[in-house]
Tab-separated table of C-alpha atoms in Angstrom:
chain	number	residue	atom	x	y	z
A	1	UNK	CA	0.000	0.000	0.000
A	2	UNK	CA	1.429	3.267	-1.019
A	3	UNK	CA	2.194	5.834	1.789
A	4	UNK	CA	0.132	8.158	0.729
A	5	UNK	CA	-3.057	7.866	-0.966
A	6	UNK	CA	-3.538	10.034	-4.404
A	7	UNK	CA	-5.623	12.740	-4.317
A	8	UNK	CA	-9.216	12.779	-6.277
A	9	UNK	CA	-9.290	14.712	-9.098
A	10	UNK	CA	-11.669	17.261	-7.270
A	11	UNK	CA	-13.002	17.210	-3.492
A	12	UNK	CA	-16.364	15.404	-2.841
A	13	UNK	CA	-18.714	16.984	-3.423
A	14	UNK	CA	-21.143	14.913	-1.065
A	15	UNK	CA	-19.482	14.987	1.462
A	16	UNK	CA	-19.469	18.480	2.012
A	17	UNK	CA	-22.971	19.096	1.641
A	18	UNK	CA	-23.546	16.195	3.889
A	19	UNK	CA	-21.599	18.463	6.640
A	20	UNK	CA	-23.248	21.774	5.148
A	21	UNK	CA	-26.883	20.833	5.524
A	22	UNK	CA	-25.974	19.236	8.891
A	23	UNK	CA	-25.735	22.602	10.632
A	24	UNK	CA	-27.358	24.258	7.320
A	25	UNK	CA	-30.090	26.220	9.292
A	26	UNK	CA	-27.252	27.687	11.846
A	27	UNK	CA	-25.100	28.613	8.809
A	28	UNK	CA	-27.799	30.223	6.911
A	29	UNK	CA	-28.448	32.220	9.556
A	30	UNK	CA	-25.112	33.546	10.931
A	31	UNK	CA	-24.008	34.543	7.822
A	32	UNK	CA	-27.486	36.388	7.066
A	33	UNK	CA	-27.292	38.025	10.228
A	34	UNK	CA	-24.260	39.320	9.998
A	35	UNK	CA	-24.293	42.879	9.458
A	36	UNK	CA	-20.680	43.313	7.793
A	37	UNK	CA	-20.037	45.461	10.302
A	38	UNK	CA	-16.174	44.885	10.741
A	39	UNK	CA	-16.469	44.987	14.637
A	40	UNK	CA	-15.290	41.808	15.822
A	41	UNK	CA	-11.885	42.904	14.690
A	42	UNK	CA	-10.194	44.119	17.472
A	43	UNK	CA	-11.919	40.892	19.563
A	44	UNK	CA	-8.953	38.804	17.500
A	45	UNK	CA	-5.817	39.030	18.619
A	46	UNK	CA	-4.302	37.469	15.705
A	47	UNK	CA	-5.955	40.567	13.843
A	48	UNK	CA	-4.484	43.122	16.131
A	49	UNK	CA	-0.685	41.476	16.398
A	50	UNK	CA	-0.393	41.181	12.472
A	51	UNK	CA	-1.071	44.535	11.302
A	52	UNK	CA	-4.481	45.050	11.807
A	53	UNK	CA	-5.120	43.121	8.590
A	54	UNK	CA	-8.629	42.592	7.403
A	55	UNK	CA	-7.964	38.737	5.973
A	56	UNK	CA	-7.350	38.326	9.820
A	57	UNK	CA	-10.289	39.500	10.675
A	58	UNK	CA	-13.296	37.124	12.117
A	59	UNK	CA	-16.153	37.798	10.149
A	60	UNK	CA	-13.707	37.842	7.164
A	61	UNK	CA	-12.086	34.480	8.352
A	62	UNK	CA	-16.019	33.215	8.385
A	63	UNK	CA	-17.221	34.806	5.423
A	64	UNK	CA	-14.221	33.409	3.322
A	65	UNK	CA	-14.172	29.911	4.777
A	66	UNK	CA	-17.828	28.233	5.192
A	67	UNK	CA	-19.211	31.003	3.767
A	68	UNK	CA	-17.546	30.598	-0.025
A	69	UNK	CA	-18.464	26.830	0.898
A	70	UNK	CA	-22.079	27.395	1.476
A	71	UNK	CA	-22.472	30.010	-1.200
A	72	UNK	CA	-20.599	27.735	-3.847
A	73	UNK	CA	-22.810	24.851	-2.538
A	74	UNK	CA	-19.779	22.563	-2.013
A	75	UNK	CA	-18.598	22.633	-5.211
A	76	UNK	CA	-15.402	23.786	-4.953
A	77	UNK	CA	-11.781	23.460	-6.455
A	78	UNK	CA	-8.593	22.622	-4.144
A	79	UNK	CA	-7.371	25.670	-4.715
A	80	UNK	CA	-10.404	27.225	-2.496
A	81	UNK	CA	-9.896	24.282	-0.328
A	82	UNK	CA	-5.701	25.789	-0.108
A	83	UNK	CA	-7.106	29.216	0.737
A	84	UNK	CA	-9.392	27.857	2.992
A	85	UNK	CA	-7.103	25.655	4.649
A	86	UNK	CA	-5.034	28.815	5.122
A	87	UNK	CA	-7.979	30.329	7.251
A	88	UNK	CA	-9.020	28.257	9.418
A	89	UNK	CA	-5.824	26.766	10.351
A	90	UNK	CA	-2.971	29.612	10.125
A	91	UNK	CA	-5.652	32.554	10.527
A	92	UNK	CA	-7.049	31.192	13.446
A	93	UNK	CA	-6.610	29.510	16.418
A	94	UNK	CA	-10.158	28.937	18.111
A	95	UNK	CA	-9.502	30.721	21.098
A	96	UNK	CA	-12.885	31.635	20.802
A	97	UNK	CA	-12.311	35.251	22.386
A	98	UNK	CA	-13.488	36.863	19.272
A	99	UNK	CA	-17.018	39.188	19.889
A	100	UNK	CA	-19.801	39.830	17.372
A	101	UNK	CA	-21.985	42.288	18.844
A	102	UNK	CA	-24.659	40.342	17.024
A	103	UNK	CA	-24.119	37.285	18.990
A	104	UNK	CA	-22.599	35.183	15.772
A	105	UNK	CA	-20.981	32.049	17.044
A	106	UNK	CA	-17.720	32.945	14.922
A	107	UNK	CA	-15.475	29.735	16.089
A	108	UNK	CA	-18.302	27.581	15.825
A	109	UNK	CA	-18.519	28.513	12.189
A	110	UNK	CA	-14.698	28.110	11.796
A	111	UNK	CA	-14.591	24.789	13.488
A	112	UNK	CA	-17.213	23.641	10.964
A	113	UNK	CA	-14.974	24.591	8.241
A	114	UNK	CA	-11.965	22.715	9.766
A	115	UNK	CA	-14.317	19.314	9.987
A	116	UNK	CA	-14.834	20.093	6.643
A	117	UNK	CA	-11.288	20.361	5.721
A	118	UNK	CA	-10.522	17.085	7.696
A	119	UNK	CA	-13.198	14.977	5.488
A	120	UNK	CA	-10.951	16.168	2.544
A	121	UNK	CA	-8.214	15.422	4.368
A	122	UNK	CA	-7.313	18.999	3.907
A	123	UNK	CA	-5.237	19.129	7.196
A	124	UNK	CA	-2.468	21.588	9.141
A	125	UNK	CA	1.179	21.614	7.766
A	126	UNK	CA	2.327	20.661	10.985
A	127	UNK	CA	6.036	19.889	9.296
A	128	UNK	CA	6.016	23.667	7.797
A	129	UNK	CA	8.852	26.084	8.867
B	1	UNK	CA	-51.800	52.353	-7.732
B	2	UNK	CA	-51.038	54.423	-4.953
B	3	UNK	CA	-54.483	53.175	-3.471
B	4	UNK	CA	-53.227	49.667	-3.757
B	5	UNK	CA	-49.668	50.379	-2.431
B	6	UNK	CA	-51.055	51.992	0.563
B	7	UNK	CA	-53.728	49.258	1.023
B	8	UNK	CA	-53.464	45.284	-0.054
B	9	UNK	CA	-49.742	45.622	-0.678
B	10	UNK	CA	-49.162	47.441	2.917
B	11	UNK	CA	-51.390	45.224	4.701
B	12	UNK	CA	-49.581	41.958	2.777
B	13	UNK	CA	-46.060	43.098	3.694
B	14	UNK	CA	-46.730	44.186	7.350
B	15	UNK	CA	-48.311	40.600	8.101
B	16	UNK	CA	-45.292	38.997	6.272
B	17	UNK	CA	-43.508	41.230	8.973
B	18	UNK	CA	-45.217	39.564	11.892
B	19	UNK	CA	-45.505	36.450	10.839
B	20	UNK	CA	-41.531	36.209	9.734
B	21	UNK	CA	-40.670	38.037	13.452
B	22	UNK	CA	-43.115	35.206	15.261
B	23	UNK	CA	-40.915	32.350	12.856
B	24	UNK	CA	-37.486	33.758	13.560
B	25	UNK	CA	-38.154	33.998	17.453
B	26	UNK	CA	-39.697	30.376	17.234
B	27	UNK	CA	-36.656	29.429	15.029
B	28	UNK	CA	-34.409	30.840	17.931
B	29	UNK	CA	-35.672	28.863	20.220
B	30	UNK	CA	-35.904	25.538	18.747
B	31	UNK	CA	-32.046	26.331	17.325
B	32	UNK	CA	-30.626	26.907	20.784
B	33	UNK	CA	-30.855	24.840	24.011
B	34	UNK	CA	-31.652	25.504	27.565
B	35	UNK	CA	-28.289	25.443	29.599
B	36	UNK	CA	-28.406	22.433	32.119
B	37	UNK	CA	-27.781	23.496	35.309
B	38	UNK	CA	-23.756	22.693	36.628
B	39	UNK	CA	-23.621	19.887	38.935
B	40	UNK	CA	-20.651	21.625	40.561
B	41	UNK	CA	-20.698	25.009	42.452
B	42	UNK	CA	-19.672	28.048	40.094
B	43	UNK	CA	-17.149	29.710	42.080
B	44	UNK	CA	-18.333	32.798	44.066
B	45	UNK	CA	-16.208	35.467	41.935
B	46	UNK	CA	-17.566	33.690	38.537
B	47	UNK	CA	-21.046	33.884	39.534
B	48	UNK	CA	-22.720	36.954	37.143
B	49	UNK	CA	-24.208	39.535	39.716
B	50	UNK	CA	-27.112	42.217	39.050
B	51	UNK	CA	-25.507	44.963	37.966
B	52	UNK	CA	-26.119	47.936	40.188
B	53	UNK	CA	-24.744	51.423	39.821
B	54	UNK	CA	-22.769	52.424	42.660
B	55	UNK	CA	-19.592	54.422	43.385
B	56	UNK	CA	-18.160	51.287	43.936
B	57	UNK	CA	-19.432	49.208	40.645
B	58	UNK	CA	-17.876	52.306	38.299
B	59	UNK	CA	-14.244	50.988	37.998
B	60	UNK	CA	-15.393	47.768	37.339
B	61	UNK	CA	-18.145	48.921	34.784
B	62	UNK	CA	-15.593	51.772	32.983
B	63	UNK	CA	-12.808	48.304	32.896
B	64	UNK	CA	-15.548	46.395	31.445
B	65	UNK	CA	-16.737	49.266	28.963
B	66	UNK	CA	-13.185	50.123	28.039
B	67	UNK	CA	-12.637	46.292	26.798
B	68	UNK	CA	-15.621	46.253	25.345
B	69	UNK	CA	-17.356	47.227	21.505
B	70	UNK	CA	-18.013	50.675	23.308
B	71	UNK	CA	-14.192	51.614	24.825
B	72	UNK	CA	-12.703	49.968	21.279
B	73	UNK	CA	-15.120	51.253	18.644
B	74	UNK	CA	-16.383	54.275	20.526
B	75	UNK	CA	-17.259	56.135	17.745
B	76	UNK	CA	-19.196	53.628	15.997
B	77	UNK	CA	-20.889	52.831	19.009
B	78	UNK	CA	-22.536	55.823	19.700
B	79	UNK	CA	-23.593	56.332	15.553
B	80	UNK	CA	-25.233	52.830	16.154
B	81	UNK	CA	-27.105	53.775	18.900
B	82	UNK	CA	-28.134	57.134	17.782
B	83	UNK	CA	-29.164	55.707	14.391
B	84	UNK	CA	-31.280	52.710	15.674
B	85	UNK	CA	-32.712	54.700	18.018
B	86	UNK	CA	-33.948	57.637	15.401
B	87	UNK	CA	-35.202	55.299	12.743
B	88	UNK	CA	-37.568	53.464	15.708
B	89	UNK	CA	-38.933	56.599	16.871
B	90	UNK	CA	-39.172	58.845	14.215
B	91	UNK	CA	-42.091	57.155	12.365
B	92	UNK	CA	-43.682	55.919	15.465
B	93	UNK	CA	-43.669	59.662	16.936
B	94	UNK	CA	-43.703	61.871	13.505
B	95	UNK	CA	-46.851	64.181	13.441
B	96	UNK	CA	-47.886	63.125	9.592
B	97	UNK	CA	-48.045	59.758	10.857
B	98	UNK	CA	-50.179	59.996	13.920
B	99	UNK	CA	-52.608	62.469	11.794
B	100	UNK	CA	-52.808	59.431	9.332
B	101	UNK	CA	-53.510	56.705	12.381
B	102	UNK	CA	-55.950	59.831	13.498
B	103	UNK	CA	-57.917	59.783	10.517
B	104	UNK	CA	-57.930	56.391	9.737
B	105	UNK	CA	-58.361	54.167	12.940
B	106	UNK	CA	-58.971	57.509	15.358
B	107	UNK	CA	-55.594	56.287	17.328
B	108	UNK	CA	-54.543	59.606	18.433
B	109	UNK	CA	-50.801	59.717	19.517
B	110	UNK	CA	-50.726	63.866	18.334
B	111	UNK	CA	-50.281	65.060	21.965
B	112	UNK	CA	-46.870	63.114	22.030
B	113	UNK	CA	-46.069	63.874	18.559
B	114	UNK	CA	-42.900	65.934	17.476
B	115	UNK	CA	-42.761	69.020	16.311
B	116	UNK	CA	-41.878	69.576	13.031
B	117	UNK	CA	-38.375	71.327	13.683
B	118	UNK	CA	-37.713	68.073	16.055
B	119	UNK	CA	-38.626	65.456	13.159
B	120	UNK	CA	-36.310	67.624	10.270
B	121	UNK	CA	-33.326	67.376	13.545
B	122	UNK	CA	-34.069	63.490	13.316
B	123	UNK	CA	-34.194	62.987	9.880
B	124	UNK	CA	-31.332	64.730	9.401
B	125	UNK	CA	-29.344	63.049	12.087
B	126	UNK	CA	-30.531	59.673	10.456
B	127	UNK	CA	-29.053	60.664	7.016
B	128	UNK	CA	-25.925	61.588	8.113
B	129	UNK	CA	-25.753	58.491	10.255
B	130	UNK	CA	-26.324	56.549	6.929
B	131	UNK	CA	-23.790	58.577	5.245
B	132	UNK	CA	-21.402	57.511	8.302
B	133	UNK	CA	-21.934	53.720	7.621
B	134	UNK	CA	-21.621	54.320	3.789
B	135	UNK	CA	-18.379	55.970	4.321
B	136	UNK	CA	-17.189	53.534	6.501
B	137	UNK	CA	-18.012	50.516	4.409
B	138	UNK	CA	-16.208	52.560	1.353
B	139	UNK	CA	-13.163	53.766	2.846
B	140	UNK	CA	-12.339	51.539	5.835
B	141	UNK	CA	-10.004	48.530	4.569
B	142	UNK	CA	-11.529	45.704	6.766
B	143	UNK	CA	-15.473	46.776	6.293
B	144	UNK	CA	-14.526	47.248	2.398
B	145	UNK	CA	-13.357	43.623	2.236
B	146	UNK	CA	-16.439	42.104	3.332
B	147	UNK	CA	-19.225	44.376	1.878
B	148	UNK	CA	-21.056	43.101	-0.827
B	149	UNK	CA	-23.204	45.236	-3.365
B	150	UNK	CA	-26.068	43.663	-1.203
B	151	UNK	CA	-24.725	45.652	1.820
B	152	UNK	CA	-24.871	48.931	-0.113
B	153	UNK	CA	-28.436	48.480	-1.698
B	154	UNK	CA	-29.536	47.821	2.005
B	155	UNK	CA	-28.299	51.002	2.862
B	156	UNK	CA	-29.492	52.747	0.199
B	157	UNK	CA	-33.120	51.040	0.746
B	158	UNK	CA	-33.156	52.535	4.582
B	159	UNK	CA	-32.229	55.970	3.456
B	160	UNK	CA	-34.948	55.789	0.727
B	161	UNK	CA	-38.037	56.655	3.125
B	162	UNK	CA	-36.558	59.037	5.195
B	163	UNK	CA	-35.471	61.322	2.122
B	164	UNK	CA	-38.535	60.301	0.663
B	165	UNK	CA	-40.600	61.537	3.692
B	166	UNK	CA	-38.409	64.407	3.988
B	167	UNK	CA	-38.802	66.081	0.208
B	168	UNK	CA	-42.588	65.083	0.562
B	169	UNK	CA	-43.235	67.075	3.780
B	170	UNK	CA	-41.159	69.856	2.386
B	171	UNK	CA	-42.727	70.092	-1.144
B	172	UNK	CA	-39.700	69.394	-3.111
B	173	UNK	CA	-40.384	67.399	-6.313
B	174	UNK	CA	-44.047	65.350	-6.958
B	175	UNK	CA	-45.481	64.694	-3.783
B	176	UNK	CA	-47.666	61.535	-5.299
B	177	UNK	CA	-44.503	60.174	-7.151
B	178	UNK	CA	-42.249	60.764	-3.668
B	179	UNK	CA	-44.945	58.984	-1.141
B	180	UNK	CA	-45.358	56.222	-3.349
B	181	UNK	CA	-41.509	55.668	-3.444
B	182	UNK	CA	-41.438	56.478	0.412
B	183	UNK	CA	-44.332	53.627	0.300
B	184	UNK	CA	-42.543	51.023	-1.715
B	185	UNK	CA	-39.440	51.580	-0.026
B	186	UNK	CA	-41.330	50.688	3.542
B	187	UNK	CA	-42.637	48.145	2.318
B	188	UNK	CA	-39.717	46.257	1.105
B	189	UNK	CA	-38.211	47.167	4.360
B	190	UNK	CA	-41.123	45.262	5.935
B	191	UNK	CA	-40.719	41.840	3.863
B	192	UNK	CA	-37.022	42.454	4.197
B	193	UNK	CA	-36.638	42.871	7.855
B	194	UNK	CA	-37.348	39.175	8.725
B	195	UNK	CA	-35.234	37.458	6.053
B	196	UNK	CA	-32.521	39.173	5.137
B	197	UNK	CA	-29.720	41.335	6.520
B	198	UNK	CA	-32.103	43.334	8.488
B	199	UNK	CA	-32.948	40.450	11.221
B	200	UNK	CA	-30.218	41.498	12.822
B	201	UNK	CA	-32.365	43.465	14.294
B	202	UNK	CA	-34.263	40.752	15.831
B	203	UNK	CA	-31.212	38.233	16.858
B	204	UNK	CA	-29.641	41.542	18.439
B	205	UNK	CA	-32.104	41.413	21.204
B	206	UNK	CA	-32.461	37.538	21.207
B	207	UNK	CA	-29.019	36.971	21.172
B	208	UNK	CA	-27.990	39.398	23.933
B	209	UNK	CA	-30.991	39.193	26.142
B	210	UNK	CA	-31.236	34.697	26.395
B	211	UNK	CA	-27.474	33.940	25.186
B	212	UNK	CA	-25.288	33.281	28.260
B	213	UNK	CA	-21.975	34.953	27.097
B	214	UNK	CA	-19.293	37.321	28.257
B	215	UNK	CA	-21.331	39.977	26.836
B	216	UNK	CA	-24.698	39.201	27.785
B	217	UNK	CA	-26.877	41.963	28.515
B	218	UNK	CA	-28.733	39.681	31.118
B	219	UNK	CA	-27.573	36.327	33.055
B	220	UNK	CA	-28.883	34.528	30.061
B	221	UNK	CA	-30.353	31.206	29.922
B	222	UNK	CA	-29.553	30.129	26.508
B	223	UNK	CA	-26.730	28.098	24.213
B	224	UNK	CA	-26.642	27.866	20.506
């Protein structure tokens, strides 16, 4: 048996929506109550230590992980998976200190996406400098 | 048209309002679950008090403030409160309004009404609140990289009946062409305010009030 397996040509697709309409309800609604109001910034320290970027900050982290998942209905390339596998594992840490003044569940949105990632077997470069 | 924008239309979009609150606020519920009591005792500095206002409570309330949305984002804060504040009471308390209710259902809220100086302070304020968030959303880097064009058409559709209302009362333009835009416009708001972006202004209070969280405005009960 080969050390590692070979990767599918795309990520499955049914798999994804299997996890998506799972917690679909929950999803649906964070993201439509979220205002886009950029105020759970300065909750994340990861924002405020790196230059106040806005990639690093919550709502964007959420938006831009299960958010592109949800709106692109699973159907997605790896290179979204890469970019999202940047998010929700180098972005953020789940400290779960980050505030939405609407009462979003942020990390619970962001811990979704990394189960998500896992089924892919999209996981952490743990060996990365 | 007018007759049926003020009349089927208005009474079809206000019941979508209620009935799409009553859904989301049932939704809430059966989405989140009743904490279960701890089996052990929460220690006694962990335990959430009632807040009262004392000398003594104000350092630990200006800490607490200073940490919070309000010491961070102070500005925003207050332009947030002043704006949702305005566009509640403004209709409910504008003297057109009330005449209308008058006329129509003899509700008479005219002794409370504003004056007309007061409402033009109001609806002013409210426009240059909306001008605040549309600046904001164009010109601050992190707001800019999540808005959509949805978030700008939802500001644009809030601003629509107070500078509607506005122009009418003041006799700029068509009256009959500006009231049945100012008409529209609330009624959109109306069908909107359940479904889309604007139930935030229901989950605010939900969320807040039965939530249990750092930032709970009450003990709260609640867990998503």
């Amino acid at each position: 048996m080969p050390e590692t397996e070979a990767k599918p040509e795309a990520p499955d697709r049914k798999e994804i929506l299997e996890f998506l309409s799972e917690h679909k309800t929950k999803m649906k609604l964070f993201l439509k109550v979220c205002a886009h109001c950029g105020l759970c910034a300065e909750s994340c320290f990861i924002y405020t230590t790196r230059g106040c970027k806005p990639e690093y900050m919550p709502s964007h982290k959420m938006i831009n992980s299960i958010g592109k998942l949800y709106k692109k209905k699973g159907k997605v390339s790896w290179e979204t998976f890469e970019e999202i596998k940047e998010i929700v594992w180098k972005r953020c840490v789940l400290c779960t200190r980050c505030y939405c003044p609407l009462g979003i569940d942020i990390p619970e949105m962001i811990a979704l996406a990394r189960s998500i990632c896992r089924s892919q077997n999209v996981l952490p470069d743990f060996d990365e400098e | 048209m007018y007759e049926f924008i003020r009349g089927p239309m208005a009474w079809t979009c206000f019941s979508i309002l209620i009935l799409g609150m009553i859904f989301q606020v049932v939704r809430f519920f059966l989405l989140t679950k009743k904490i279960q009591p701890v089996r052990l005792a929460t220690p006694p500095r962990y335990i959430k008090k009632k807040f009262e206002l004392s000398r003594e409570s104000l350092p630990s309330l200006a800490a607490k403030l200073r940490v919070s949305v309000v010491g961070v984002n102070p500005l925003m804060t207050l332009v947030t409160i002043v704006f949702h504040v305005s566009i509640i009471v403004l209709p409910l308390f504008l003297m057109e309004h009330n005449i209308l209710l008058d006329v129509l259902w003899g509700i008479n809220f005219c002794p409370c009404s504003f004056p007309e100086s007061i409402a033009d302070f109001l609806t002013g304020v409210i426009l240059a609140c909306i001008l605040f968030f549309l600046f904001r959303r164009i010109f601050v880097s992190r707001v800019r990289s999540i808005s959509t064009f949805y978030d700008y058409f939802i500001i644009l559709l809030t601003a629509t009946p107070f500078v509607t209302g506005f122009l009418a009362i003041h006799g700029f333009f068509d009256y009959r062409t500006l009231i049945i835009i100012h008409l529209i416009s609330v009624n959109l708001i109306m069908v909107f305010l359940p479904f889309a972006k604007f139930v935030h202004s229901i989950f605010f209070f939900l969320n807040r009030f039965f939530i249990r969280s750092e930032y709970s405005l009450s003990t709260g009960s609640r867990n998503w």
